[in-house]
């Protein structure tokens, strides 16, 4: 069996899919994308495909080494995301060729279901209780929300209180037996994060995500020791070497993205590394169905897994949603906030290829917004 063809598809709302086909007709799908830079990653996949065509698709780990390191310059979001999507597709091919789910190839399942959470925004606090109530009624036991929009370096008492009040509203809607995670999104300075974390701690968030920017990982030890709130990070970290200092700083939750951090191969290694620090895995995944399917396969086989993000109804999904490109949506039917394990081969989903090809004909050019403070200076989005 040899790789015969590698294709990519720009599909709304902001995704990039990768299709790899073998010479005997086995097809695997992956999701290599950097949100807002999908076209750039598409070009990277095309370059990497020059090596892949004609190769044995089952040599997944060897291909990962060559694609990640064979160009001498390595790492970064574009290359790591291109490799990630290809890696997902190769694992999908392996599972389909052998007639088993990827979690079997990873050593077998350690759980029968995976807890997932729903997004509720949080930028508009007046709608927060309504949004959370809807998710609770849908069966979810955990939600995640943004802490704030544009955030100054040092917040005023009113700005700090507004952040905390959002979480108060969430806690009131959820009650004491459900969880809320709060995303700082790298918008907070370390000083501002320390102040807000102190005020937020009595509300018992499941974790606070990206309390500071990923390039400020050296500031995490001070934040970890200053708060009882579990800290999480990792959506903008792309490999084990990036995660090591964050884990050494004491983060409680590692959040690699299966479409950014080298795919299934590297995320399983990140999970093992995190386990040695007593940290848990909560893969970042505000993306499409292939990324989520890959994330779930890792979750089923990872002992130190915590909870899984998913994008159904997320505010980014304007022209398509999580279920738009699937032949059968049953694998993503969440019951009581859980995704049930199946024995479907590969990644466990069937992609609607006709819908994907039709969507690619119009494509997309999604870009994240550029924010500015009131004085006109750049603000972190």
GROMACS .gro file of N, CA and C in nm, residues 1-4 6 20-22 45 47-71 74 79-80 82-94 240 262-266 269:
model
  171
    1UNK      N    1   0.085  -0.119   0.000
    1UNK     CA    2   0.000   0.000   0.000
    1UNK      C    3   0.088   0.124   0.000
    2UNK      N    4   0.063   0.215  -0.094
    2UNK     CA    5   0.140   0.338  -0.107
    2UNK      C    6   0.046   0.458  -0.109
    3UNK      N    7   0.098   0.571  -0.066
    3UNK     CA    8   0.021   0.696  -0.075
    3UNK      C    9   0.018   0.741  -0.220
    4UNK      N   10  -0.104   0.761  -0.272
    4UNK     CA   11  -0.118   0.798  -0.412
    4UNK      C   12  -0.151   0.945  -0.432
    6UNK      N   13  -0.255   1.339  -0.217
    6UNK     CA   14  -0.281   1.424  -0.099
    6UNK      C   15  -0.356   1.547  -0.148
   20UNK      N   16  -0.602   1.204   0.227
   20UNK     CA   17  -0.491   1.122   0.175
   20UNK      C   18  -0.549   0.990   0.127
   21UNK      N   19  -0.519   0.955   0.003
   21UNK     CA   20  -0.570   0.832  -0.057
   21UNK      C   21  -0.454   0.740  -0.095
   22UNK      N   22  -0.471   0.612  -0.072
   22UNK     CA   23  -0.368   0.514  -0.108
   22UNK      C   24  -0.399   0.455  -0.246
   45UNK      N   25   0.120   2.194   0.347
   45UNK     CA   26   0.081   2.055   0.321
   45UNK      C   27   0.122   2.015   0.180
   47UNK      N   28   0.372   2.120   0.006
   47UNK     CA   29   0.516   2.096   0.003
   47UNK      C   30   0.549   1.960   0.067
   48UNK      N   31   0.488   1.931   0.181
   48UNK     CA   32   0.515   1.804   0.249
   48UNK      C   33   0.465   1.686   0.168
   49UNK      N   34   0.362   1.706   0.087
   49UNK     CA   35   0.308   1.598   0.004
   49UNK      C   36   0.410   1.549  -0.099
   50UNK      N   37   0.504   1.634  -0.136
   50UNK     CA   38   0.608   1.592  -0.230
   50UNK      C   39   0.685   1.472  -0.176
   51UNK      N   40   0.706   1.470  -0.046
   51UNK     CA   41   0.773   1.356   0.016
   51UNK      C   42   0.679   1.237   0.032
   52UNK      N   43   0.553   1.263   0.065
   52UNK     CA   44   0.462   1.156   0.104
   52UNK      C   45   0.419   1.066  -0.011
   53UNK      N   46   0.395   1.123  -0.126
   53UNK     CA   47   0.342   1.043  -0.237
   53UNK      C   48   0.441   0.933  -0.274
   54UNK      N   49   0.389   0.809  -0.277
   54UNK     CA   50   0.473   0.692  -0.304
   54UNK      C   51   0.522   0.621  -0.180
   55UNK      N   52   0.498   0.681  -0.061
   55UNK     CA   53   0.545   0.620   0.063
   55UNK      C   54   0.440   0.525   0.121
   56UNK      N   55   0.486   0.435   0.208
   56UNK     CA   56   0.399   0.345   0.283
   56UNK      C   57   0.327   0.427   0.391
   57UNK      N   58   0.193   0.435   0.387
   57UNK     CA   59   0.123   0.521   0.485
   57UNK      C   60   0.130   0.470   0.628
   58UNK      N   61   0.164   0.342   0.646
   58UNK     CA   62   0.164   0.285   0.780
   58UNK      C   63   0.291   0.317   0.859
   59UNK      N   64   0.388   0.379   0.796
   59UNK     CA   65   0.511   0.418   0.868
   59UNK      C   66   0.490   0.556   0.931
   60UNK      N   67   0.390   0.564   1.017
   60UNK     CA   68   0.343   0.694   1.068
   60UNK      C   69   0.451   0.765   1.148
   61UNK      N   70   0.514   0.695   1.239
   61UNK     CA   71   0.614   0.761   1.324
   61UNK      C   72   0.736   0.805   1.244
   62UNK      N   73   0.775   0.726   1.147
   62UNK     CA   74   0.888   0.765   1.062
   62UNK      C   75   0.853   0.889   0.980
   63UNK      N   76   0.731   0.891   0.925
   63UNK     CA   77   0.690   1.009   0.848
   63UNK      C   78   0.685   1.132   0.937
   64UNK      N   79   0.639   1.115   1.061
   64UNK     CA   80   0.634   1.229   1.152
   64UNK      C   81   0.774   1.288   1.171
   65UNK      N   82   0.873   1.201   1.190
   65UNK     CA   83   1.010   1.248   1.209
   65UNK      C   84   1.060   1.324   1.087
   66UNK      N   85   1.038   1.268   0.969
   66UNK     CA   86   1.088   1.331   0.847
   66UNK      C   87   1.016   1.464   0.820
   67UNK      N   88   0.883   1.463   0.832
   67UNK     CA   89   0.807   1.585   0.804
   67UNK      C   90   0.837   1.695   0.905
   68UNK      N   91   0.857   1.659   1.031
   68UNK     CA   92   0.882   1.759   1.136
   68UNK      C   93   1.025   1.808   1.139
   69UNK      N   94   1.120   1.720   1.105
   69UNK     CA   95   1.261   1.752   1.125
   69UNK      C   96   1.345   1.749   0.999
   70UNK      N   97   1.290   1.690   0.892
   70UNK     CA   98   1.372   1.668   0.773
   70UNK      C   99   1.403   1.794   0.695
   71UNK      N  100   1.334   1.904   0.723
   71UNK     CA  101   1.363   2.029   0.654
   71UNK      C  102   1.463   2.116   0.727
   74UNK      N  103   1.247   2.372   1.201
   74UNK     CA  104   1.137   2.293   1.255
   74UNK      C  105   1.054   2.375   1.353
   79UNK      N  106   0.416   2.480   1.027
   79UNK     CA  107   0.469   2.346   1.000
   79UNK      C  108   0.404   2.243   1.092
   80UNK      N  109   0.393   2.274   1.221
   80UNK     CA  110   0.337   2.176   1.315
   80UNK      C  111   0.191   2.144   1.282
   82UNK      N  112   0.053   2.167   0.973
   82UNK     CA  113   0.054   2.087   0.850
   82UNK      C  114   0.084   1.941   0.881
   83UNK      N  115   0.184   1.918   0.963
   83UNK     CA  116   0.219   1.781   1.005
   83UNK      C  117   0.104   1.718   1.082
   84UNK      N  118   0.039   1.798   1.166
   84UNK     CA  119  -0.070   1.746   1.250
   84UNK      C  120  -0.182   1.688   1.165
   85UNK      N  121  -0.227   1.762   1.063
   85UNK     CA  122  -0.335   1.712   0.980
   85UNK      C  123  -0.297   1.590   0.900
   86UNK      N  124  -0.175   1.589   0.849
   86UNK     CA  125  -0.127   1.471   0.777
   86UNK      C  126  -0.121   1.351   0.870
   87UNK      N  127  -0.071   1.374   0.991
   87UNK     CA  128  -0.059   1.267   1.091
   87UNK      C  129  -0.197   1.208   1.124
   88UNK      N  130  -0.297   1.295   1.143
   88UNK     CA  131  -0.432   1.246   1.168
   88UNK      C  132  -0.479   1.155   1.055
   89UNK      N  133  -0.457   1.201   0.932
   89UNK     CA  134  -0.503   1.123   0.816
   89UNK      C  135  -0.431   0.988   0.806
   90UNK      N  136  -0.303   0.984   0.840
   90UNK     CA  137  -0.230   0.856   0.835
   90UNK      C  138  -0.280   0.759   0.941
   91UNK      N  139  -0.310   0.810   1.061
   91UNK     CA  140  -0.369   0.723   1.164
   91UNK      C  141  -0.507   0.675   1.119
   92UNK      N  142  -0.583   0.761   1.053
   92UNK     CA  143  -0.713   0.722   1.001
   92UNK      C  144  -0.699   0.609   0.900
   93UNK      N  145  -0.601   0.622   0.809
   93UNK     CA  146  -0.576   0.517   0.710
   93UNK      C  147  -0.537   0.387   0.780
   94UNK      N  148  -0.449   0.396   0.879
   94UNK     CA  149  -0.404   0.274   0.948
   94UNK      C  150  -0.521   0.202   1.012
  240UNK      N  151   0.643   1.877   2.260
  240UNK     CA  152   0.687   1.844   2.396
  240UNK      C  153   0.783   1.948   2.452
  262UNK      N  154   0.128   1.880   1.621
  262UNK     CA  155   0.187   1.760   1.564
  262UNK      C  156   0.095   1.641   1.552
  263UNK      N  157  -0.035   1.659   1.574
  263UNK     CA  158  -0.130   1.551   1.552
  263UNK      C  159  -0.136   1.449   1.664
  264UNK      N  160  -0.191   1.334   1.630
  264UNK     CA  161  -0.210   1.226   1.728
  264UNK      C  162  -0.075   1.180   1.782
  265UNK      N  163   0.024   1.167   1.697
  265UNK     CA  164   0.154   1.114   1.740
  265UNK      C  165   0.217   1.199   1.849
  266UNK      N  166   0.221   1.330   1.829
  266UNK     CA  167   0.287   1.417   1.926
  266UNK      C  168   0.200   1.441   2.049
  269UNK      N  169   0.243   1.184   2.305
  269UNK     CA  170   0.369   1.200   2.377
  269UNK      C  171   0.360   1.315   2.478
   0.00000   0.00000   0.00000
